[in-house]
Tab-separated table of C-alpha atoms in Angstrom:
chain	number	residue	atom	x	y	z
A	290	MET	CA	-9.522	10.600	-7.314
A	291	ILE	CA	-8.666	13.258	-4.419
A	292	VAL	CA	-7.917	13.081	-0.796
A	293	LEU	CA	-9.604	15.362	1.833
A	294	GLU	CA	-8.655	15.007	5.410
A	295	CYS	CA	-11.290	16.352	8.059
A	296	LYS	CA	-10.658	15.907	12.006
A	297	LEU	CA	-13.651	14.188	13.722
A	298	LYS	CA	-14.580	15.573	16.557
A	299	GLY	CA	-16.978	14.195	18.905
A	300	LYS	CA	-17.618	12.399	22.703
A	301	LEU	CA	-15.058	9.803	24.190
A	302	GLY	CA	-18.034	7.271	23.637
A	303	GLN	CA	-18.052	7.584	19.886
A	304	TYR	CA	-14.634	7.704	19.502
A	305	GLN	CA	-14.780	4.061	21.817
A	306	LEU	CA	-17.371	2.628	19.288
A	307	LEU	CA	-14.470	3.971	16.372
A	308	ASP	CA	-11.907	1.672	17.823
A	309	GLU	CA	-14.626	-1.254	17.359
A	310	ALA	CA	-14.893	-0.415	14.209
A	311	ILE	CA	-11.447	-0.994	13.304
A	312	ARG	CA	-10.461	-3.483	15.264
A	313	THR	CA	-13.339	-5.508	13.339
A	314	ALA	CA	-12.198	-4.975	10.278
A	315	LEU	CA	-8.790	-6.090	11.699
A	316	PHE	CA	-10.400	-9.474	12.496
A	317	VAL	CA	-12.003	-9.757	8.632
A	318	ARG	CA	-8.738	-9.176	7.273
A	319	ASN	CA	-6.786	-11.506	9.600
A	320	LYS	CA	-9.263	-13.584	8.632
A	321	ALA	CA	-9.300	-13.594	4.986
A	322	LEU	CA	-5.337	-13.912	5.275
A	323	ARG	CA	-5.738	-17.064	7.299
A	324	PHE	CA	-8.235	-18.957	5.235
A	325	TRP	CA	-6.181	-17.632	2.021
A	326	LEU	CA	-2.986	-19.864	3.723
A	327	ASP	CA	-5.251	-22.572	4.040
A	328	ASN	CA	-6.834	-22.678	0.778
A	329	ARG	CA	-3.574	-21.349	-0.858
A	330	GLY	CA	-4.842	-21.191	-4.893
A	331	VAL	CA	-8.379	-19.032	-3.904
A	332	GLY	CA	-9.072	-16.029	-5.714
A	333	ARG	CA	-11.125	-12.729	-4.674
A	334	LYS	CA	-13.996	-13.855	-5.287
A	335	GLU	CA	-14.011	-17.034	-2.816
A	336	LEU	CA	-12.430	-14.344	-0.195
A	337	MET	CA	-15.567	-12.308	-0.034
A	338	ARG	CA	-17.741	-15.757	-0.107
A	339	TYR	CA	-15.923	-16.513	3.542
A	340	ASN	CA	-16.439	-12.875	4.448
A	341	THR	CA	-20.059	-13.506	4.186
A	342	GLN	CA	-19.254	-16.695	6.558
A	343	LEU	CA	-17.764	-14.653	9.257
A	344	ARG	CA	-20.671	-12.678	9.036
A	345	ALA	CA	-22.919	-15.293	9.989
A	346	GLU	CA	-20.633	-17.314	12.373
A	347	PHE	CA	-19.827	-13.889	14.651
A	348	GLU	CA	-23.051	-12.013	15.712
A	349	TRP	CA	-20.992	-9.013	15.750
A	350	CYS	CA	-18.734	-8.923	12.536
A	351	LYS	CA	-22.556	-8.171	11.333
A	352	LYS	CA	-22.304	-4.270	12.750
A	353	LEU	CA	-19.477	-3.589	10.481
A	354	ASN	CA	-21.177	-2.248	7.233
A	355	SER	CA	-20.708	-4.752	4.570
A	356	HIS	CA	-19.218	-2.658	2.136
A	357	ALA	CA	-16.387	-1.822	5.082
A	358	GLY	CA	-16.104	-5.427	5.587
A	359	GLN	CA	-15.536	-5.527	1.938
A	360	ALA	CA	-12.988	-3.430	1.769
A	361	SER	CA	-10.579	-5.010	4.798
A	362	VAL	CA	-11.109	-8.139	2.458
A	363	ASP	CA	-9.740	-5.824	0.158
A	364	ARG	CA	-6.342	-5.099	1.710
A	365	ALA	CA	-5.877	-8.449	2.314
A	366	TRP	CA	-5.849	-9.554	-1.592
A	367	PHE	CA	-3.838	-6.182	-2.227
A	368	ALA	CA	-1.416	-7.881	-0.034
A	369	ILE	CA	-1.771	-11.529	-1.488
A	370	THR	CA	-1.494	-9.859	-5.167
A	371	ARG	CA	1.355	-7.563	-4.248
A	372	PHE	CA	3.568	-10.713	-2.827
A	373	TYR	CA	2.611	-13.036	-5.898
A	374	ALA	CA	3.597	-10.325	-8.420
A	375	ASN	CA	6.969	-9.468	-6.483
A	376	CYS	CA	7.698	-13.086	-7.010
A	377	LYS	CA	6.826	-12.923	-10.810
A	378	ALA	CA	9.291	-9.971	-11.210
A	379	GLN	CA	11.672	-12.213	-9.472
A	380	THR	CA	12.107	-8.785	-6.918
A	381	LYS	CA	15.607	-9.195	-5.567
A	382	GLY	CA	15.172	-9.703	-1.119
A	383	LYS	CA	12.079	-10.353	0.621
A	384	LYS	CA	9.039	-10.378	-1.285
A	385	GLY	CA	6.501	-8.823	0.573
A	386	PHE	CA	5.234	-12.155	2.032
A	387	PRO	CA	1.512	-10.812	3.527
A	388	ASN	CA	1.578	-10.667	7.369
A	389	PHE	CA	-1.214	-10.302	10.266
A	390	LYS	CA	-1.573	-7.101	11.389
A	391	LYS	CA	-1.381	-6.943	15.232
A	392	ARG	CA	-3.079	-3.493	15.712
A	393	GLY	CA	-5.252	-1.692	13.025
A	394	HIS	CA	-5.677	2.122	12.729
A	395	SER	CA	-7.950	2.507	9.915
A	396	VAL	CA	-11.868	0.681	8.822
A	397	GLU	CA	-13.002	2.011	5.318
A	398	TYR	CA	-16.269	2.484	4.035
A	399	LYS	CA	-17.447	2.753	0.165
A	400	THR	CA	-20.613	4.083	-0.170
A	401	SER	CA	-22.641	3.520	2.257
A	402	GLY	CA	-22.579	3.067	6.523
A	403	TRP	CA	-21.418	7.109	6.438
A	404	GLN	CA	-23.780	10.335	6.161
A	405	LEU	CA	-23.304	13.826	5.626
A	406	SER	CA	-25.778	16.605	6.848
A	407	THR	CA	-26.623	18.909	4.356
A	408	GLY	CA	-23.961	21.497	4.988
A	409	LYS	CA	-22.041	18.535	4.632
A	410	LYS	CA	-20.158	19.843	8.241
A	411	PHE	CA	-20.942	16.660	9.930
A	412	LEU	CA	-20.609	13.008	9.287
A	413	THR	CA	-22.751	9.922	10.776
A	414	PHE	CA	-22.088	6.758	10.505
A	415	THR	CA	-24.922	4.569	10.406
A	416	ASP	CA	-23.579	0.702	10.870
A	417	GLY	CA	-24.431	-1.374	13.615
A	418	PHE	CA	-21.511	0.708	15.731
A	419	LYS	CA	-23.381	3.823	15.886
A	420	ALA	CA	-20.960	5.791	16.505
A	421	GLY	CA	-23.141	8.613	15.537
A	422	LYS	CA	-22.656	12.490	14.313
A	423	PHE	CA	-19.105	14.150	14.266
A	424	LYS	CA	-17.905	17.824	13.543
A	425	LEU	CA	-15.650	18.054	10.630
A	426	ILE	CA	-12.997	20.156	11.410
A	427	GLY	CA	-10.634	21.183	9.183
A	428	THR	CA	-10.558	23.538	5.921
A	429	ARG	CA	-11.167	21.869	3.264
A	430	ASN	CA	-14.528	22.020	2.262
A	431	LEU	CA	-17.043	19.358	0.591
A	432	ASN	CA	-19.970	21.588	-0.919
A	433	PHE	CA	-17.471	21.940	-3.727
A	434	TYR	CA	-18.450	17.858	-4.854
A	435	ALA	CA	-21.592	16.229	-5.082
A	436	VAL	CA	-22.333	13.021	-2.471
A	437	ASP	CA	-22.209	10.621	-5.257
A	438	LYS	CA	-18.498	11.749	-6.307
A	439	ILE	CA	-17.381	10.617	-2.798
A	440	LYS	CA	-16.603	6.969	-3.409
A	441	ARG	CA	-14.853	6.273	-0.042
A	442	VAL	CA	-14.687	6.986	3.463
A	443	ARG	CA	-11.807	6.375	5.228
A	444	VAL	CA	-11.410	6.672	9.723
A	445	VAL	CA	-8.336	6.767	10.342
A	446	LYS	CA	-7.166	6.727	13.909
A	447	LYS	CA	-3.439	9.105	14.599
A	448	ALA	CA	-1.979	9.715	17.608
A	449	ASP	CA	-3.623	13.264	18.146
A	450	GLY	CA	-7.468	12.005	17.082
A	451	TYR	CA	-9.654	10.737	14.921
A	452	TYR	CA	-9.643	11.597	11.045
A	453	ALA	CA	-12.169	11.463	7.967
A	454	GLN	CA	-10.493	11.283	4.428
A	455	PHE	CA	-12.396	11.390	1.667
A	456	ILE	CA	-11.592	9.725	-1.739
A	457	ILE	CA	-13.170	11.618	-4.466
A	458	ASN	CA	-13.764	10.891	-8.046
A	459	ILE	CA	-12.987	13.515	-9.424
A	460	GLU	CA	-10.011	14.457	-12.084
A	461	ARG	CA	-7.683	17.273	-11.165
A	462	GLN	CA	-5.943	19.359	-13.635
A	463	GLU	CA	-4.438	23.056	-13.636
A	464	LYS	CA	-3.202	25.390	-15.595
A	465	HIS	CA	0.834	26.013	-16.410
A	466	GLU	CA	2.317	28.827	-17.637
A	467	SER	CA	5.613	27.835	-19.680
A	468	THR	CA	8.513	29.302	-17.854
A	469	GLY	CA	10.916	27.603	-21.049
A	470	LYS	CA	12.852	26.193	-17.993
A	471	GLN	CA	14.641	22.382	-18.552
A	472	ILE	CA	15.985	21.493	-15.067
A	473	GLY	CA	17.782	18.577	-13.356
A	474	ILE	CA	17.894	17.875	-10.210
A	475	ASP	CA	20.679	15.999	-7.924
A	476	LEU	CA	19.205	15.257	-4.264
A	477	GLY	CA	21.511	15.123	-1.547
A	478	LEU	CA	21.936	15.321	2.059
A	479	GLU	CA	24.225	18.640	2.171
A	480	PHE	CA	21.562	20.008	0.262
A	481	PHE	CA	18.204	18.569	-0.101
A	482	TYR	CA	18.450	19.230	-3.808
A	483	THR	CA	20.863	21.226	-6.102
A	484	ASP	CA	19.522	22.183	-9.681
A	485	SER	CA	21.065	21.732	-13.222
A	486	ASN	CA	21.531	26.454	-13.218
A	487	GLY	CA	23.601	25.901	-9.776
A	488	GLU	CA	20.556	26.839	-7.409
A	489	ILE	CA	20.068	24.722	-4.138
A	490	VAL	CA	17.593	24.205	-1.574
A	491	SER	CA	18.626	23.472	2.022
A	492	ASN	CA	18.223	20.023	3.682
A	493	PRO	CA	15.512	20.667	6.720
A	494	ARG	CA	16.990	17.892	8.309
A	495	TYR	CA	13.448	17.873	10.927
A	496	LEU	CA	14.467	14.404	12.462
A	497	ARG	CA	17.769	15.826	13.596
A	498	LYS	CA	16.361	19.147	15.405
A	499	SER	CA	14.207	16.922	17.014
A	500	GLU	CA	16.182	14.483	17.722
A	501	ARG	CA	17.096	15.418	21.405
A	502	SER	CA	13.215	15.843	22.408
A	503	LEU	CA	12.593	12.763	21.010
A	504	LYS	CA	15.500	11.124	23.042
A	505	ARG	CA	14.611	12.495	26.315
A	506	GLN	CA	10.226	11.806	25.791
A	507	GLN	CA	11.505	7.981	24.423
A	508	ARG	CA	12.911	8.202	28.279
A	509	ARG	CA	10.227	9.341	30.437
A	510	VAL	CA	8.405	5.812	27.979
A	511	SER	CA	10.802	3.686	29.359
A	512	SER	CA	10.873	5.116	33.181
A	513	LYS	CA	6.997	4.492	33.754
A	514	GLN	CA	5.666	1.397	35.098
A	515	LYS	CA	4.367	-1.637	31.799
A	516	GLY	CA	1.041	-1.591	31.378
A	517	SER	CA	0.319	1.466	33.833
A	518	ARG	CA	-1.491	4.857	32.625
A	519	ASN	CA	1.445	6.807	32.929
A	520	ARG	CA	2.818	4.605	29.846
A	521	ARG	CA	0.374	4.731	27.684
A	522	LYS	CA	0.033	8.919	28.438
A	523	ALA	CA	4.113	8.780	27.594
A	524	ILE	CA	3.956	6.500	24.673
A	525	ASN	CA	0.883	9.186	23.261
A	526	LYS	CA	3.272	11.708	23.635
A	527	LEU	CA	6.398	10.626	22.020
A	528	ALA	CA	3.692	9.026	18.921
A	529	ARG	CA	2.381	12.394	18.290
A	530	LYS	CA	6.577	13.891	18.374
A	531	HIS	CA	6.874	11.260	15.513
A	532	LEU	CA	3.517	12.637	13.760
A	533	LYS	CA	4.486	15.941	13.699
A	534	VAL	CA	8.135	15.212	12.407
A	535	SER	CA	6.433	12.980	9.809
A	536	ARG	CA	3.935	16.065	8.852
A	537	GLN	CA	6.866	18.674	8.828
A	538	ARG	CA	8.593	16.168	6.069
A	539	ARG	CA	5.309	15.764	4.031
A	540	ASP	CA	4.374	19.183	4.185
A	541	PHE	CA	7.818	20.430	3.141
A	542	ALA	CA	7.809	17.938	0.063
A	543	VAL	CA	4.713	19.310	-1.222
A	544	LYS	CA	5.523	22.255	-1.439
A	545	THR	CA	9.092	22.161	-2.387
A	546	ALA	CA	7.479	19.848	-5.296
A	547	ARG	CA	5.207	22.450	-6.398
A	548	ALA	CA	7.091	25.222	-6.834
A	549	LEU	CA	9.656	23.334	-8.940
A	550	VAL	CA	6.462	21.737	-11.357
A	551	GLN	CA	4.853	25.196	-11.738
A	552	SER	CA	8.278	27.321	-12.401
A	553	SER	CA	9.533	24.207	-14.647
A	554	ASP	CA	8.800	23.295	-18.170
A	555	TRP	CA	10.866	19.369	-18.317
A	556	VAL	CA	12.356	18.153	-15.034
A	557	VAL	CA	15.350	15.618	-15.404
A	558	TYR	CA	15.358	13.972	-11.622
A	559	GLU	CA	17.850	10.611	-10.440
A	560	ASP	CA	15.990	7.334	-10.133
A	561	LEU	CA	17.546	6.310	-6.618
A	562	LYS	CA	17.071	3.488	-5.137
A	563	VAL	CA	15.966	4.656	-1.583
A	564	LYS	CA	15.600	0.892	-0.300
A	565	ASN	CA	19.597	-0.091	-1.315
A	566	LEU	CA	20.255	3.223	-0.065
A	567	VAL	CA	19.018	2.908	3.385
A	568	LYS	CA	21.684	-0.490	4.055
A	569	ASN	CA	24.379	2.459	4.434
A	570	HIS	CA	23.989	2.281	8.251
A	571	HIS	CA	25.807	5.736	8.433
A	572	LEU	CA	23.988	6.990	6.270
A	573	ALA	CA	20.665	5.056	6.843
A	574	LYS	CA	19.104	7.940	9.511
A	575	SER	CA	20.061	10.898	7.361
A	576	ILE	CA	18.679	9.167	3.974
A	577	SER	CA	14.757	8.479	5.293
A	578	ASP	CA	15.047	12.044	7.681
A	579	ALA	CA	15.521	13.657	3.493
A	580	SER	CA	12.023	11.836	2.664
A	581	TRP	CA	13.502	11.471	-1.208
A	582	SER	CA	10.806	9.059	-1.804
A	583	ILE	CA	7.838	11.201	-0.964
A	584	PHE	CA	9.664	14.086	-2.537
A	585	VAL	CA	9.474	11.975	-6.228
A	586	GLU	CA	6.008	10.509	-5.790
A	587	TRP	CA	4.485	14.027	-5.214
A	588	LEU	CA	6.475	15.594	-7.886
A	589	GLU	CA	4.998	13.236	-9.862
A	590	TYR	CA	2.022	13.649	-9.092
A	591	PHE	CA	2.488	17.367	-9.866
A	592	ALA	CA	3.667	16.705	-13.086
A	593	LYS	CA	0.663	15.178	-14.025
A	594	ILE	CA	-1.970	17.535	-12.580
A	595	TYR	CA	0.270	20.445	-14.087
A	596	ASN	CA	0.870	18.429	-17.129
A	597	VAL	CA	4.590	19.092	-17.095
A	598	PRO	CA	6.678	16.026	-18.439
A	599	ILE	CA	9.501	14.827	-16.045
A	600	ARG	CA	12.283	11.959	-16.481
A	601	ALA	CA	14.066	9.617	-14.278
A	602	VAL	CA	17.568	8.477	-15.363
A	603	ALA	CA	19.845	6.310	-13.786
A	604	PRO	CA	22.444	7.762	-11.367
A	605	HIS	CA	25.311	6.098	-12.682
A	606	TYR	CA	28.577	8.079	-12.778
A	607	THR	CA	26.515	11.183	-12.811
A	608	SER	CA	28.775	12.680	-9.736
A	609	GLN	CA	32.254	11.449	-11.252
A	610	ASN	CA	31.729	12.099	-14.704
A	611	CYS	CA	32.688	15.864	-15.618
A	612	SER	CA	29.732	17.646	-17.097
A	613	GLY	CA	32.114	19.724	-19.481
A	614	CYS	CA	34.335	17.165	-21.256
A	615	ASN	CA	32.306	14.155	-20.025
A	616	SER	CA	36.186	12.263	-18.818
A	617	VAL	CA	35.999	10.330	-15.558
A	618	VAL	CA	37.599	12.315	-12.027
A	619	LYS	CA	37.003	10.080	-9.013
A	620	LYS	CA	36.072	11.262	-5.811
A	621	SER	CA	34.884	9.955	-2.415
A	622	LEU	CA	31.921	10.919	-0.501
A	623	SER	CA	34.158	13.310	1.288
A	624	THR	CA	34.957	15.672	-1.753
A	625	ARG	CA	32.758	18.162	-2.347
A	626	THR	CA	34.671	19.845	-5.908
A	627	HIS	CA	34.687	19.015	-8.745
A	628	GLN	CA	37.613	20.042	-10.597
A	629	CYS	CA	38.827	18.110	-14.111
A	630	SER	CA	41.980	18.605	-16.241
A	631	CYS	CA	39.454	20.327	-19.212
A	632	GLY	CA	39.586	23.499	-16.562
A	633	VAL	CA	35.367	22.929	-15.157
A	634	SER	CA	35.244	23.482	-10.710
A	635	LEU	CA	32.292	23.887	-9.072
A	636	HIS	CA	30.156	21.890	-6.274
A	637	ARG	CA	29.768	18.005	-7.227
A	638	ASP	CA	26.070	18.077	-6.727
A	639	TRP	CA	25.546	20.810	-9.378
A	640	ASN	CA	28.219	18.778	-11.857
A	641	ALA	CA	25.993	15.862	-10.528
A	642	ALA	CA	22.890	17.965	-11.490
A	643	LYS	CA	24.215	18.922	-15.261
A	644	ASN	CA	24.612	15.458	-16.387
A	645	ILE	CA	21.744	14.424	-15.026
A	646	LEU	CA	20.114	17.149	-17.091
A	647	ALA	CA	22.233	16.009	-20.042
A	648	LYS	CA	21.279	12.310	-19.957
A	649	GLY	CA	17.462	13.052	-19.366
A	650	LEU	CA	17.782	15.152	-22.807
A	651	SER	CA	19.290	12.403	-24.954
A	652	THR	CA	18.521	8.995	-24.817
A	653	ASP	CA	21.533	7.244	-22.448
A	654	GLY	CA	20.538	6.005	-19.249
A	655	GLN	CA	16.614	6.604	-19.553
A	656	SER	CA	14.642	4.501	-16.412
A	657	GLY	CA	11.415	6.261	-17.467
A	658	ILE	CA	9.381	9.033	-19.594
A	659	ASN	CA	6.375	10.330	-17.505
A	660	ALA	CA	4.590	10.883	-21.098
A	661	TRP	CA	1.408	11.103	-20.588
A	662	GLY	CA	0.016	7.509	-22.118
A	663	GLN	CA	3.574	5.968	-22.313
A	664	ASN	CA	3.886	6.288	-18.185
A	665	THR	CA	5.416	3.678	-16.067
A	666	LEU	CA	6.285	5.715	-13.154
A	667	TYR	CA	3.031	6.585	-10.480
A	668	PRO	CA	2.198	4.349	-7.844
A	669	LYS	CA	-0.473	2.495	-7.420
A	670	LEU	CA	-3.703	4.390	-5.851
A	671	GLU	CA	-3.248	2.058	-2.414
A	672	THR	CA	0.243	3.894	-1.765
A	673	VAL	CA	-0.260	6.990	-3.429
A	674	LEU	CA	-3.495	7.305	-0.438
A	675	ASP	CA	-1.566	6.428	1.534
A	676	LYS	CA	1.628	8.407	1.423
A	677	VAL	CA	-0.655	11.726	1.160
A	678	THR	CA	-2.701	11.373	4.144
A	679	GLY	CA	-0.302	9.462	6.309
């Protein structure tokens, strides 16, 4: 599966109709969740039958394409099954109990409810809302793909407009030229990552660089009267600034992950539990700004399409052990240089990267292997699509 995103260019009235479709999809999703709460033990089939009842009970629900209604039910069912899976796996902390959503940002069509023009430059929505024809703005050329390969079309509302995301059922494979390099990488805050050869990638710190303007815009939002048009404008401007930061992070993660995979034949990285790391309130903002999770997901994605094996290893003692003699050299976070009695003296991140590579080449500390046919590290499709298109 690949996802291609194009911006929708239309008129104000058309955007309002898209908003109605998004609100209706959210209504169906919340009603399906309510039905599950009132009838514990019901499955996906019962939820789909209830979706049919909703269309009969509420006349305006019929405007929403039937497949779009089914996709909304699938969203509720995905939240339910994720909750059950976390309970069964005895995940520590909150299990992710399904909650109602106050605001919706997307509606998803399957194979009906939309139509592409002959030149694939225009997208027309043919459901009951009759939003009409939109021009597709973007650099992606849909002419390379047959219409029957497009399995879903998701309309997403963002701070800077409306977007159509085309989920295309093709297997992407890229040719990889062997370099003979085996790399271990240590993710950090001083540098984004340091590899086992001592090379570093600087940490861009996009949020820190934009923090001043974000705070200024937040003060402007607070100074406006609640419910006023000026407040809505200020909120939208603030949202656009946050959207820019998130896009900068994603763009950096994509390019860095692709370059790393293309230049290596074997990559070993730390299996960091970012959810636990951000509990440190002194480092939470910096850790979130580094976007390690996004980088790792893209690293796994490119490793798959370039057919490059990667391995995640446990991070325990990679900073404390000496890469030369394997003895323990305790050091605090403020100590940035690793010095051992055996004569090894180098940056602590470089030392950690060497230890990570050594773990990856052995079986010690192994937490997962991305070997094709044995892969247990790739996230579910729904998560990938959200990250790719977020």
